[in-house]
mmCIF file of C-alpha atoms in Angstrom:
data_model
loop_
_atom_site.group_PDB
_atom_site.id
_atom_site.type_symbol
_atom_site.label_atom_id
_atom_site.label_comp_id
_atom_site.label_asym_id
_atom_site.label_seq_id
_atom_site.Cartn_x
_atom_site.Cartn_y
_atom_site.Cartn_z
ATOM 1 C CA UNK A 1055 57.933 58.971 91.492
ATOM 2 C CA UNK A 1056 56.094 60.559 88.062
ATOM 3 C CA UNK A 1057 52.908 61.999 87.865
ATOM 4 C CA UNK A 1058 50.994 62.693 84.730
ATOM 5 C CA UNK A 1059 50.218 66.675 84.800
ATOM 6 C CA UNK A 1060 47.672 68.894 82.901
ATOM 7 C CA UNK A 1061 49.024 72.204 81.920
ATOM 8 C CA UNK A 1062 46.370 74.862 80.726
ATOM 9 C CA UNK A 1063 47.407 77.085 77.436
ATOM 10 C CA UNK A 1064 46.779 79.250 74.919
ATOM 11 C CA UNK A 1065 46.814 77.087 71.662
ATOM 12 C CA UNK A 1066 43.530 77.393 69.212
ATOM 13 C CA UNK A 1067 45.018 75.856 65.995
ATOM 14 C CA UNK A 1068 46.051 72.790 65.027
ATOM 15 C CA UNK A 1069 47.685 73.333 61.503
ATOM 16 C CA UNK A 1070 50.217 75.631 63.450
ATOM 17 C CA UNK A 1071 50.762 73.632 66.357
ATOM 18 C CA UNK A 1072 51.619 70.728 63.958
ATOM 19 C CA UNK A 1073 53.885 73.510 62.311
ATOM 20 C CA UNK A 1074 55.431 74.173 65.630
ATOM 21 C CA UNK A 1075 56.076 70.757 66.322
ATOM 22 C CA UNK A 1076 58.216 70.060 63.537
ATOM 23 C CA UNK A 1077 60.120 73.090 63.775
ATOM 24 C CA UNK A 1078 61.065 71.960 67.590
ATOM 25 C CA UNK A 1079 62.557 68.626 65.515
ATOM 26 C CA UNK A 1080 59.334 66.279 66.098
ATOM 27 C CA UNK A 1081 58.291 64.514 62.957
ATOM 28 C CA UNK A 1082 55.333 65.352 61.104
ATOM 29 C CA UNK A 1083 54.620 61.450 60.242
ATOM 30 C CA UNK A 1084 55.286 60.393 64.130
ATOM 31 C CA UNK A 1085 52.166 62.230 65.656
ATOM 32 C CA UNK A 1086 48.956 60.713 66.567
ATOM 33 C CA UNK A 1087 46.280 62.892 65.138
ATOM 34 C CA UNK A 1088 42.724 62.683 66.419
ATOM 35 C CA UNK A 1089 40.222 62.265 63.491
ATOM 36 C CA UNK A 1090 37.276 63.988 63.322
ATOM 37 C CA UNK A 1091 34.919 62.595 66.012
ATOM 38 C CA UNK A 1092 37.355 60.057 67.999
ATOM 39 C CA UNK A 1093 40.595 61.617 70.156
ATOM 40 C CA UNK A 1094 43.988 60.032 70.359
ATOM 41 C CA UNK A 1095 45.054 57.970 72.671
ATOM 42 C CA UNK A 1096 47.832 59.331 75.467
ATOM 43 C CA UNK A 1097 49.641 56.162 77.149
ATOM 44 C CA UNK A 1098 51.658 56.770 80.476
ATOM 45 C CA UNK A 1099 55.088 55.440 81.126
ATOM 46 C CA UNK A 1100 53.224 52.062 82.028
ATOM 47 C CA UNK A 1101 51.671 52.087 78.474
ATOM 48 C CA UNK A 1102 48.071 52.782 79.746
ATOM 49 C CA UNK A 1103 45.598 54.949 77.869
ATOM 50 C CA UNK A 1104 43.990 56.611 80.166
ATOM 51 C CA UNK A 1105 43.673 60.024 78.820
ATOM 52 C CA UNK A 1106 42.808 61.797 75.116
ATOM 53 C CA UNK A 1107 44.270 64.320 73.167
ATOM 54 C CA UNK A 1108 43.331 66.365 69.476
ATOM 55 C CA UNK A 1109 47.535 65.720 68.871
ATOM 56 C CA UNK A 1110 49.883 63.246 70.344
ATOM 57 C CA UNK A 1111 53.560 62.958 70.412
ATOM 58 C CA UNK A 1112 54.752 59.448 71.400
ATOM 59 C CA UNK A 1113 56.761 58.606 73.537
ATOM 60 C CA UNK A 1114 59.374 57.142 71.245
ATOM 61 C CA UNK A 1115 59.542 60.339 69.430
ATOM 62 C CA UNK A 1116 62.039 61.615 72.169
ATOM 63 C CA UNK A 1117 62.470 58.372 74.525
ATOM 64 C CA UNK A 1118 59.851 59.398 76.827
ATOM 65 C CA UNK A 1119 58.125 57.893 80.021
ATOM 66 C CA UNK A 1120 55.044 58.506 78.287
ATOM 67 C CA UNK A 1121 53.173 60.443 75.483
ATOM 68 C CA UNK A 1122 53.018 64.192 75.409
ATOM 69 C CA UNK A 1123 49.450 65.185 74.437
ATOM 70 C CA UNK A 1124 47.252 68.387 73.764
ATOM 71 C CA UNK A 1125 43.948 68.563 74.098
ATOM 72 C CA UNK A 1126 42.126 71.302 72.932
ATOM 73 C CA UNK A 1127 39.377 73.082 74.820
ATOM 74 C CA UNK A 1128 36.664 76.038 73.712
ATOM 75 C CA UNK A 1129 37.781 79.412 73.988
ATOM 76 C CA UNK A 1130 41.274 79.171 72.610
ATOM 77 C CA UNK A 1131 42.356 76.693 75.042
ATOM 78 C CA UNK A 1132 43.928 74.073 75.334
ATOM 79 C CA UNK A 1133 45.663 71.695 77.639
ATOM 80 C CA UNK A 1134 49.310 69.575 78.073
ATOM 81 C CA UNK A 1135 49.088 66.066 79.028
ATOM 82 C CA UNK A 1136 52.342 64.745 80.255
ATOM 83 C CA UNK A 1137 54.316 63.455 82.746
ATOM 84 C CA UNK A 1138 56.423 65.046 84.836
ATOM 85 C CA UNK A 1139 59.818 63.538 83.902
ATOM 86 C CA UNK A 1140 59.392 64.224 80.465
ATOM 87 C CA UNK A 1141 58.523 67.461 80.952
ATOM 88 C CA UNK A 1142 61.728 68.508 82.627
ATOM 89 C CA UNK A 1143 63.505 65.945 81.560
ATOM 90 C CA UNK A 1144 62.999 63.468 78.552
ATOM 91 C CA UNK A 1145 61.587 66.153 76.376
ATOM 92 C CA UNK A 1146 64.261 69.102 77.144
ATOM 93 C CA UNK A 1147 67.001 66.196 76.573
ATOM 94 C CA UNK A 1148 65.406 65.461 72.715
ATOM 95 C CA UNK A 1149 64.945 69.559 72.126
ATOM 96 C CA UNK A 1150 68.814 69.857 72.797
ATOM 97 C CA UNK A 1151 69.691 67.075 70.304
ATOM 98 C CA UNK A 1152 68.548 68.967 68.031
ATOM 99 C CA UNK A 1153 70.408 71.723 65.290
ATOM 100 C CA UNK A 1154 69.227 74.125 67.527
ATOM 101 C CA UNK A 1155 71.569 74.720 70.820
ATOM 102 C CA UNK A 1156 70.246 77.168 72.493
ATOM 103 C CA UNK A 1157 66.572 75.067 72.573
ATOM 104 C CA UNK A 1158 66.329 75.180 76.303
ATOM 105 C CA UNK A 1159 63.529 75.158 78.975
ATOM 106 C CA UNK A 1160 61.141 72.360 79.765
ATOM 107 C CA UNK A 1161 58.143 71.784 77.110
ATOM 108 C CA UNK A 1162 55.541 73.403 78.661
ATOM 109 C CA UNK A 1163 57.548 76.658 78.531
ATOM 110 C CA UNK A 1164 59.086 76.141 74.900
ATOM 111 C CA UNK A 1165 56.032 74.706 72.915
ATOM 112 C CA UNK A 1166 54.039 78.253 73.448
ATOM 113 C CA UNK A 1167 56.707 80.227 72.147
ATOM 114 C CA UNK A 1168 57.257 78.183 69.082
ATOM 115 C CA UNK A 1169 53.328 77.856 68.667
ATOM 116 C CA UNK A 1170 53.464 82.072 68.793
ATOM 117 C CA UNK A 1171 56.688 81.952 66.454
ATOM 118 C CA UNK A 1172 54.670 79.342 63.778
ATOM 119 C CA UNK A 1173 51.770 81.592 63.700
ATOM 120 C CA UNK A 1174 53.923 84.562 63.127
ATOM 121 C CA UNK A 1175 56.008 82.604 60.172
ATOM 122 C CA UNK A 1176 52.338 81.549 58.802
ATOM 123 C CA UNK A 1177 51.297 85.343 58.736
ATOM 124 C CA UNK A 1178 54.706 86.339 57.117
ATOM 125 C CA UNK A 1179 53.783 83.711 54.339
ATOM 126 C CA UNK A 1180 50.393 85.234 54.101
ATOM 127 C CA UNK A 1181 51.843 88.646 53.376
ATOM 128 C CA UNK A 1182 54.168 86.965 50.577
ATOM 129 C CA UNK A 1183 57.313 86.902 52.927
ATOM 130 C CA UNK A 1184 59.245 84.247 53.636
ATOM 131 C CA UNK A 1185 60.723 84.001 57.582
ATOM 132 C CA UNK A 1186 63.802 83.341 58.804
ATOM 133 C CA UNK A 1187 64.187 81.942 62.583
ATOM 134 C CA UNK A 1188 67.267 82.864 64.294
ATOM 135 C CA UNK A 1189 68.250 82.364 68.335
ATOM 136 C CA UNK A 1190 70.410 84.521 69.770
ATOM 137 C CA UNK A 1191 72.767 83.122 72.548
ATOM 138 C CA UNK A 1192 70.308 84.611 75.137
ATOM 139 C CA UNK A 1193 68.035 82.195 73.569
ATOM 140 C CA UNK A 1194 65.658 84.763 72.065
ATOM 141 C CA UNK A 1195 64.065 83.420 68.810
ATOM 142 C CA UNK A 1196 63.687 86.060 66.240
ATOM 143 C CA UNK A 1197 61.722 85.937 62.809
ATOM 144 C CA UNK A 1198 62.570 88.205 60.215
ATOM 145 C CA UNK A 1199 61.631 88.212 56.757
ATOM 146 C CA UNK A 1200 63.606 87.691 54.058
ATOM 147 C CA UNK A 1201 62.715 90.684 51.406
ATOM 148 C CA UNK A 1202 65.356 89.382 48.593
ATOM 149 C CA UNK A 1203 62.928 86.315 48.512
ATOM 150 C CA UNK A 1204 59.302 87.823 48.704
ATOM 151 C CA UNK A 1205 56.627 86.058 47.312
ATOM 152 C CA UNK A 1206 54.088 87.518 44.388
ATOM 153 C CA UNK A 1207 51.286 86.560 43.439
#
């Protein structure tokens, strides 16, 4: 049997976890977005609200059990709401449907990494760079920049 789990991370922004998101293949216009003094709801696989998150991805974004929330906390923090299955199971399935092949692991490894990798890209873009993602067949991402296509200002 499932069990919805709480995973504690490092994730302070929302604008780049939204950015990290859609670069895992999640669509911008399919998350539930908490407004300004009222959280989203998170439903489990027996369509219960029972907890709230700042961003939610539903469950019929990747033919999950249940939603896949995060909430975030002071300091920086913030935390995973999911269940189990998904996390290891319904979740990885969706990433590797996606153009990217070697998009392994189970979401509470990969959504870090691509959170790191979107505020990376968003710092390139800063500097007047534009990024480039690759991932290697050891399933390293790398961002470069593209210098033929800098950006002045």
């Amino acid at each position: 049997m499932s069990h919805v789990m709480t995973v504690s991370v490092e994730i302070a922004c929302r604008a780049t976890l939204i950015e990290a998101l859609k670069l895992m293949g999640f669509a911008e216009e399919s998350l539930r977005l908490a407004e300004a003094d009222k959280k989203a709801y998170v439903t489990t696989y027996r369509d219960q609200a029972t907890e709230y998150a700042d961003v939610v991805v539903p469950k019929q974004a990747y033919s999950g059990y249940g939603d896949f929330g995060i909430d975030f906390k002071e300091g920086g923090k913030a935390s995973f709401i999911l269940d189990d299955l998904d996390n290891v199971y319904a979740l990885p399935t969706f990433l590797e449907k996606q153009d990217i092949p070697q998009l392994k692991g189970t979401m509470t490894e990969l959504l870090p990494q691509w959170y790191a990798a979107a505020g990376a890209a968003r710092g390139m873009v800063r500097a007047g760079l534009k990024p480039v993602f690759a991932i290697s067949d050891c399933s390293e991402l790398t961002i470069t920049a593209n210098l033929d296509e800098m950006v002045t200002y």
